[in-house]
C-alpha cells in the first residue's frame, strides 16, 4: 500500500503543472438533500479531468534516461490526453497507440496536445500489443491509467485539496472505475480525518470494481456502452494496488442507472451552469437518487468535462440517449 508521504511528495512535484480547482457549494442540491453539498470542480482541470495529476506525477518520477526514451499509453480518453499534455510540458516524447476503430475526433484531440499517434489493428488489444512492443523494443515507459503508485499518489493530491478547502466534510462521493482516483483521495482524506466516509460511485452498466469487491478478487465483467464512458473497462486481473486500497479504505460502493446519469448531467447544467461528462455526473446522480444518505456536509467530485457536445446537447434537451447503439461513444 502507498504511504501518505507519497501524496505529499506528488504535490510538491506537480505543483505548477496542475490547477488547484475550486470547491463551491451547490445551492439546489444542498436544499434537496437538506445538508451542505459541495462540488469539487475538477472538470475545470487542464485537459478536462483529474487524470493530469497522476500523469504529471508519473512523468516527473522518471529518471533522466527513461525521460529521454519517452512514454507510451493505449488510452484514447482522459488519461491519453493527460499523458500527452504532461509530456509536452516536460519535453518528453509521448506515443499514444490506438486502433483503426477510434473516431477521428479522439485522434485529433490527442494529436493537438502534442503526442504522436500510432494507429494499429482493429481493437484495443491490438493497440495494447503495440504499447508492449514499444516498451520491449524501444525502452519506452508505459504510464498506466490507474494501477500505478505514482499515478495514485498524483490523484491523491485532489484529496489534499478537499481537506484544506472543506475540513468539516463528513462524506466524499467519488466516481469509481479502476480506482486510482478513489484510492489516492481516500489515502489523503483518511490520513487527515480518519472519520470521513469515502463512497465510490459507478454506473450499473459495468461496475467492475464493485463486482470484484463482491468476489473478493479482481474479476472481469462484460463491458457495455454507457453515458459514463470514462468509467468503462476492468480493474485488471493482475491488479497490484487499487483493488487492495479500495478494499481497505472505501466504505461503500453504489451504482447509478443511465437515466440517473442523464438527469445528473442536466442538474449540473441547469442548476449549476456546469458542463460535465457522464463519469463526472455519478456523484450527483447518487445523491439525487437517494442511493446514499449522508448525515453531514458532502463533497461531490466532478471528475471531468470531456463529453461530445452534440451528445451533451441531446441530453440537455431531455433525452437519455440510446446508449445501446453506441451513441455515447461517438
Ligand atoms: C478516469 C476517470 C474516472 C475514474 O477514475 P479511476 O481512477 O479509473 O477510478 C472518473 N471520471 C473521469 C472523468 C475519468 O476520466
Short mmCIF file of C-alpha atoms and ligand atoms in Angstrom, two decimals:
data_model
loop_
_atom_site.label_atom_id
_atom_site.label_comp_id
_atom_site.label_asym_id
_atom_site.label_seq_id
_atom_site.Cartn_x
_atom_site.Cartn_y
_atom_site.Cartn_z
CA UNK A 1 0.00 0.00 0.00
CA UNK A 2 1.11 3.54 -0.69
CA UNK A 3 2.22 5.87 2.08
CA UNK A 4 0.65 9.28 2.70
CA UNK A 5 4.09 10.84 2.23
CA UNK A 6 3.95 9.76 -1.43
CA UNK A 7 0.91 12.01 -1.90
CA UNK A 8 2.72 14.93 -0.25
CA UNK A 9 5.71 14.23 -2.48
CA UNK A 10 3.42 14.17 -5.53
CA UNK A 11 2.03 17.56 -4.65
CA UNK A 12 5.49 19.03 -4.28
CA UNK A 13 6.42 17.63 -7.70
CA UNK A 14 3.35 18.53 -9.77
CA UNK A 15 2.62 21.86 -8.08
CA UNK A 16 2.96 24.13 -11.10
CA UNK A 17 1.65 21.68 -13.70
CA UNK A 18 -1.92 21.37 -12.41
CA UNK A 19 -4.61 23.77 -11.24
CA UNK A 20 -5.92 23.89 -7.71
CA UNK A 21 -9.58 23.60 -8.76
CA UNK A 22 -12.41 25.41 -6.97
CA UNK A 23 -14.75 23.91 -4.38
CA UNK A 24 -18.13 25.59 -4.17
CA UNK A 25 -21.50 24.94 -2.63
CA UNK A 26 -24.34 23.68 -4.83
CA UNK A 27 -27.36 25.57 -3.54
CA UNK A 28 -30.02 23.50 -5.27
CA UNK A 29 -28.57 20.14 -4.27
CA UNK A 30 -27.96 21.35 -0.69
CA UNK A 31 -31.62 22.27 -0.44
CA UNK A 32 -32.77 18.96 -1.87
CA UNK A 33 -30.55 16.89 0.42
CA UNK A 34 -31.01 19.13 3.47
CA UNK A 35 -27.25 19.30 4.06
CA UNK A 36 -24.41 21.35 2.61
CA UNK A 37 -23.33 19.79 -0.72
CA UNK A 38 -20.03 20.98 -2.16
CA UNK A 39 -18.85 20.46 -5.72
CA UNK A 40 -15.15 19.91 -6.36
CA UNK A 41 -14.88 21.41 -9.84
CA UNK A 42 -12.11 19.17 -11.10
CA UNK A 43 -13.76 19.11 -14.52
CA UNK A 44 -12.15 22.55 -14.82
CA UNK A 45 -8.69 20.96 -14.54
CA UNK A 46 -6.34 21.44 -17.52
CA UNK A 47 -7.11 18.75 -20.16
CA UNK A 48 -10.62 18.49 -18.69
CA UNK A 49 -10.06 15.88 -15.99
CA UNK A 50 -8.15 14.98 -12.82
CA UNK A 51 -6.06 12.50 -14.85
CA UNK A 52 -3.47 15.24 -15.36
CA UNK A 53 -2.48 14.93 -11.69
CA UNK A 54 -1.48 11.28 -11.89
CA UNK A 55 0.07 11.51 -15.36
CA UNK A 56 2.17 14.53 -14.35
CA UNK A 57 3.43 12.79 -11.23
CA UNK A 58 4.26 9.59 -13.13
CA UNK A 59 6.27 11.52 -15.74
CA UNK A 60 8.10 13.61 -13.16
CA UNK A 61 9.08 10.44 -11.29
CA UNK A 62 11.03 9.10 -14.30
CA UNK A 63 14.81 9.26 -14.23
CA UNK A 64 16.63 11.14 -16.99
CA UNK A 65 17.25 8.04 -19.11
CA UNK A 66 13.63 6.96 -19.03
CA UNK A 67 12.55 10.51 -19.83
CA UNK A 68 14.84 10.53 -22.86
CA UNK A 69 13.25 7.30 -24.20
CA UNK A 70 9.73 8.61 -23.78
CA UNK A 71 6.37 7.31 -22.60
CA UNK A 72 3.58 5.33 -24.20
CA UNK A 73 -0.08 4.54 -23.49
CA UNK A 74 -3.05 2.98 -25.25
CA UNK A 75 -5.62 5.31 -23.69
CA UNK A 76 -7.69 7.38 -26.11
CA UNK A 77 -9.65 9.08 -23.36
CA UNK A 78 -8.84 11.38 -20.47
CA UNK A 79 -5.68 9.52 -19.48
CA UNK A 80 -4.32 9.74 -23.03
CA UNK A 81 -4.99 13.48 -23.09
CA UNK A 82 -3.31 13.93 -19.75
CA UNK A 83 -0.21 11.95 -20.72
CA UNK A 84 0.03 13.91 -23.99
CA UNK A 85 -0.26 17.26 -22.25
CA UNK A 86 2.12 16.50 -19.39
CA UNK A 87 4.69 15.03 -21.79
CA UNK A 88 4.67 18.12 -23.97
CA UNK A 89 5.04 20.41 -20.96
CA UNK A 90 8.00 18.37 -19.73
CA UNK A 91 9.60 17.93 -23.15
CA UNK A 92 9.14 14.15 -23.13
CA UNK A 93 8.21 12.13 -26.24
CA UNK A 94 4.75 10.57 -25.89
CA UNK A 95 3.23 7.94 -28.17
CA UNK A 96 -0.46 7.07 -27.90
CA UNK A 97 -1.36 3.77 -29.62
CA UNK A 98 -4.90 3.48 -31.00
CA UNK A 99 -6.79 1.04 -33.17
CA UNK A 100 -8.38 1.91 -36.51
CA UNK A 101 -11.76 1.99 -34.79
CA UNK A 102 -11.01 5.10 -32.74
CA UNK A 103 -13.01 8.06 -34.11
CA UNK A 104 -11.14 10.89 -35.81
CA UNK A 105 -12.08 13.50 -33.18
CA UNK A 106 -10.32 11.47 -30.48
CA UNK A 107 -7.23 11.03 -32.65
CA UNK A 108 -7.13 14.78 -33.27
CA UNK A 109 -7.66 15.63 -29.60
CA UNK A 110 -4.56 13.65 -28.60
CA UNK A 111 -2.52 14.93 -31.57
CA UNK A 112 -3.40 18.54 -30.83
CA UNK A 113 -1.98 18.08 -27.34
CA UNK A 114 1.35 17.21 -28.93
CA UNK A 115 1.50 13.41 -28.74
CA UNK A 116 2.42 11.09 -31.59
CA UNK A 117 -0.48 8.85 -32.52
CA UNK A 118 0.26 5.35 -33.78
CA UNK A 119 -2.72 3.61 -35.37
CA UNK A 120 -2.52 -0.18 -35.32
CA UNK A 121 -5.01 -3.01 -35.72
CA UNK A 122 -8.71 -3.28 -35.11
CA UNK A 123 -9.09 -3.41 -31.34
CA UNK A 124 -7.91 -2.02 -28.03
CA UNK A 125 -5.97 -5.27 -27.56
CA UNK A 126 -4.05 -4.61 -30.80
CA UNK A 127 -3.23 -1.10 -29.54
CA UNK A 128 -2.05 -2.51 -26.22
CA UNK A 129 0.20 -5.02 -28.03
CA UNK A 130 1.87 -2.10 -29.82
CA UNK A 131 2.40 -0.42 -26.43
CA UNK A 132 4.03 -3.61 -25.13
CA UNK A 133 6.24 -3.75 -28.23
CA UNK A 134 7.42 -0.15 -27.75
CA UNK A 135 8.21 -0.89 -24.12
CA UNK A 136 10.17 -4.03 -25.04
CA UNK A 137 11.92 -2.78 -28.20
CA UNK A 138 12.34 0.96 -27.68
CA UNK A 139 12.63 1.06 -23.90
CA UNK A 140 9.70 3.43 -23.61
CA UNK A 141 7.81 3.58 -20.29
CA UNK A 142 4.13 2.71 -20.16
CA UNK A 143 2.10 5.07 -17.99
CA UNK A 144 -0.88 3.06 -16.67
CA UNK A 145 -4.22 4.85 -16.20
CA UNK A 146 -4.82 3.82 -12.56
CA UNK A 147 -2.87 0.84 -11.19
CA UNK A 148 0.43 2.60 -10.57
CA UNK A 149 1.83 4.04 -7.35
CA UNK A 150 2.84 7.39 -8.89
CA UNK A 151 -0.49 7.77 -10.67
CA UNK A 152 -2.43 7.03 -7.47
CA UNK A 153 -0.28 9.44 -5.46
CA UNK A 154 -0.88 12.14 -8.07
CA UNK A 155 -4.66 11.64 -7.91
CA UNK A 156 -4.31 11.81 -4.12
CA UNK A 157 -3.35 15.48 -4.39
CA UNK A 158 -7.02 16.13 -5.11
CA UNK A 159 -7.79 14.66 -1.70
CA UNK A 160 -5.33 17.03 -0.03
CA UNK A 161 -7.11 19.97 -1.63
CA UNK A 162 -10.52 18.74 -0.48
CA UNK A 163 -9.39 18.52 3.12
CA UNK A 164 -7.92 22.00 3.01
CA UNK A 165 -10.92 23.53 1.26
CA UNK A 166 -13.62 21.94 3.46
CA UNK A 167 -12.11 20.26 6.53
CA UNK A 168 -15.53 19.71 8.18
CA UNK A 169 -16.80 17.44 5.36
CA UNK A 170 -18.13 14.06 6.51
CA UNK A 171 -18.72 12.25 3.20
CA UNK A 172 -16.87 12.15 -0.13
CA UNK A 173 -18.64 10.91 -3.28
CA UNK A 174 -16.03 9.82 -5.83
CA UNK A 175 -16.54 8.40 -9.35
CA UNK A 176 -15.05 4.90 -9.41
CA UNK A 177 -13.70 2.83 -12.28
CA UNK A 178 -10.18 1.37 -11.95
CA UNK A 179 -9.91 3.06 -8.57
CA UNK A 180 -6.84 5.27 -9.00
CA UNK A 181 -8.76 8.40 -8.08
CA UNK A 182 -10.60 7.00 -5.09
CA UNK A 183 -7.50 5.18 -3.74
CA UNK A 184 -5.39 8.33 -3.74
CA UNK A 185 -8.16 10.55 -2.41
CA UNK A 186 -9.12 8.08 0.34
CA UNK A 187 -5.49 7.74 1.43
CA UNK A 188 -5.08 11.52 1.73
CA UNK A 189 -8.50 12.21 3.25
CA UNK A 190 -8.49 9.38 5.79
CA UNK A 191 -4.97 10.21 6.92
CA UNK A 192 -6.11 13.75 7.69
CA UNK A 193 -9.55 12.75 9.04
CA UNK A 194 -9.97 9.03 9.87
CA UNK A 195 -13.72 9.51 10.42
CA UNK A 196 -14.51 10.70 6.91
CA UNK A 197 -16.67 8.34 4.82
CA UNK A 198 -15.47 7.64 1.29
CA UNK A 199 -18.13 6.35 -1.11
CA UNK A 200 -17.39 5.16 -4.64
CA UNK A 201 -19.99 5.61 -7.37
CA UNK A 202 -20.02 3.54 -10.57
CA UNK A 203 -22.55 3.01 -13.34
CA UNK A 204 -24.82 -0.04 -13.22
CA UNK A 205 -23.66 -0.97 -16.72
CA UNK A 206 -20.22 -2.36 -15.95
CA UNK A 207 -19.21 -1.77 -12.31
CA UNK A 208 -16.01 -3.84 -12.39
CA UNK A 209 -14.65 -2.76 -9.00
CA UNK A 210 -17.95 -3.46 -7.25
CA UNK A 211 -18.11 -6.93 -8.82
CA UNK A 212 -14.50 -7.57 -7.77
CA UNK A 213 -15.17 -6.47 -4.19
CA UNK A 214 -18.12 -8.88 -4.09
CA UNK A 215 -15.96 -11.73 -5.38
CA UNK A 216 -13.07 -10.75 -3.07
CA UNK A 217 -10.67 -10.80 -6.04
CA UNK A 218 -10.42 -8.93 -9.35
CA UNK A 219 -12.96 -10.24 -11.85
CA UNK A 220 -13.76 -9.38 -15.45
CA UNK A 221 -17.24 -8.26 -16.34
CA UNK A 222 -18.88 -7.57 -19.66
CA UNK A 223 -18.15 -4.08 -20.95
CA UNK A 224 -21.33 -2.27 -22.00
CA UNK A 225 -21.82 1.10 -23.66
CA UNK A 226 -22.65 3.76 -21.07
CA UNK A 227 -23.01 7.51 -20.77
CA UNK A 228 -20.21 7.27 -18.18
CA UNK A 229 -17.74 6.12 -20.85
CA UNK A 230 -14.71 7.26 -18.82
CA UNK A 231 -15.71 4.69 -16.19
CA UNK A 232 -15.59 1.79 -18.68
CA UNK A 233 -13.10 -1.07 -18.57
CA UNK A 234 -11.94 -3.56 -15.97
CA UNK A 235 -9.60 -3.24 -13.00
CA UNK A 236 -7.07 -5.74 -14.38
CA UNK A 237 -6.99 -9.38 -13.26
CA UNK A 238 -3.40 -8.82 -12.09
CA UNK A 239 -4.32 -5.64 -10.16
CA UNK A 240 -1.47 -4.65 -7.86
CA UNK A 241 -2.60 -1.57 -5.93
CA UNK A 242 -6.10 -0.21 -6.35
CA UNK A 243 -8.15 -3.32 -5.51
CA UNK A 244 -6.46 -3.71 -2.12
CA UNK A 245 -6.63 0.03 -1.43
CA UNK A 246 -10.33 0.20 -2.26
CA UNK A 247 -10.98 -2.89 -0.13
CA UNK A 248 -9.16 -1.30 2.80
CA UNK A 249 -10.35 2.31 2.60
CA UNK A 250 -13.60 2.69 0.68
CA UNK A 251 -16.65 2.48 2.96
CA UNK A 252 -19.28 1.77 0.33
CA UNK A 253 -19.78 1.46 -3.43
CA UNK A 254 -23.12 2.38 -5.01
CA UNK A 255 -24.27 2.33 -8.63
CA UNK A 256 -26.48 4.58 -10.74
CA UNK A 257 -28.54 3.98 -13.88
CA UNK A 258 -28.18 5.60 -17.29
CA UNK A 259 -31.36 7.64 -16.69
CA UNK A 260 -29.94 8.89 -13.39
CA UNK A 261 -26.67 9.86 -15.08
CA UNK A 262 -28.52 11.77 -17.81
CA UNK A 263 -30.62 13.54 -15.19
CA UNK A 264 -27.49 14.45 -13.21
CA UNK A 265 -25.87 15.95 -16.34
CA UNK A 266 -28.99 18.12 -16.65
CA UNK A 267 -28.88 19.08 -12.97
CA UNK A 268 -25.23 20.14 -13.28
CA UNK A 269 -26.10 22.21 -16.31
CA UNK A 270 -29.40 23.85 -15.37
CA UNK A 271 -28.83 24.29 -11.63
CA UNK A 272 -25.08 24.84 -11.52
CA UNK A 273 -24.18 26.03 -15.01
CA UNK A 274 -21.60 23.26 -15.39
CA UNK A 275 -20.91 21.08 -18.43
CA UNK A 276 -19.76 17.70 -17.15
CA UNK A 277 -19.31 14.29 -18.75
CA UNK A 278 -21.26 11.21 -17.71
CA UNK A 279 -18.49 9.80 -15.49
CA UNK A 280 -18.42 13.05 -13.55
CA UNK A 281 -22.18 13.04 -13.03
CA UNK A 282 -22.44 9.85 -10.99
CA UNK A 283 -21.99 11.55 -7.60
CA UNK A 284 -24.84 13.97 -8.24
CA UNK A 285 -26.87 11.01 -9.54
CA UNK A 286 -26.26 9.05 -6.33
CA UNK A 287 -27.34 11.97 -4.14
CA UNK A 288 -30.38 12.88 -6.22
CA UNK A 289 -31.41 9.21 -6.46
CA UNK A 290 -31.06 8.77 -2.67
CA UNK A 291 -28.52 5.99 -3.15
CA UNK A 292 -26.57 7.48 -0.26
CA UNK A 293 -27.93 9.10 2.89
CA UNK A 294 -25.27 11.40 4.27
CA UNK A 295 -25.54 12.75 7.81
CA UNK A 296 -23.29 15.79 7.36
CA UNK A 297 -21.64 18.01 4.75
CA UNK A 298 -20.88 16.20 1.48
CA UNK A 299 -18.32 16.76 -1.26
CA UNK A 300 -19.16 15.53 -4.77
CA UNK A 301 -16.16 15.26 -7.07
CA UNK A 302 -16.93 16.39 -10.64
CA UNK A 303 -14.13 14.48 -12.31
CA UNK A 304 -14.23 15.57 -15.97
CA UNK A 305 -15.88 17.56 -18.73
CA UNK A 306 -14.85 15.71 -21.89
CA UNK A 307 -18.21 14.85 -23.40
CA UNK A 308 -19.15 15.03 -27.07
CA UNK A 309 -21.04 18.33 -27.20
CA UNK A 310 -23.66 17.00 -29.64
CA UNK A 311 -24.41 14.25 -27.14
CA UNK A 312 -24.48 16.78 -24.32
CA UNK A 313 -26.96 18.91 -26.25
CA UNK A 314 -29.27 15.93 -26.72
CA UNK A 315 -29.16 15.13 -23.01
CA UNK A 316 -29.83 18.74 -22.09
CA UNK A 317 -32.78 18.57 -24.48
CA UNK A 318 -34.26 15.87 -22.26
CA UNK A 319 -33.06 12.61 -23.76
CA UNK A 320 -31.37 9.60 -22.26
CA UNK A 321 -29.57 8.75 -25.50
CA UNK A 322 -29.86 5.21 -26.78
CA UNK A 323 -26.54 4.13 -25.42
CA UNK A 324 -27.00 0.55 -26.67
CA UNK A 325 -26.48 1.92 -30.20
CA UNK A 326 -23.07 3.15 -29.13
CA UNK A 327 -24.08 6.81 -29.38
CA UNK A 328 -22.43 7.58 -26.06
CA UNK A 329 -19.07 6.58 -27.54
CA UNK A 330 -19.34 8.79 -30.60
C1 LIG B 1 -10.68 8.01 -15.28
C2 LIG B 1 -11.88 8.73 -14.86
C3 LIG B 1 -12.63 8.34 -13.72
C4 LIG B 1 -12.33 7.08 -12.93
O1 LIG B 1 -11.05 7.08 -12.35
P1 LIG B 1 -10.40 5.72 -11.82
O2 LIG B 1 -9.10 6.13 -11.26
O3 LIG B 1 -10.25 4.80 -13.01
O4 LIG B 1 -11.33 5.12 -10.82
C5 LIG B 1 -13.70 9.14 -13.35
N1 LIG B 1 -14.05 10.23 -14.04
C6 LIG B 1 -13.36 10.64 -15.13
C7 LIG B 1 -13.81 11.86 -15.85
C8 LIG B 1 -12.25 9.91 -15.56
O5 LIG B 1 -11.57 10.32 -16.65
#
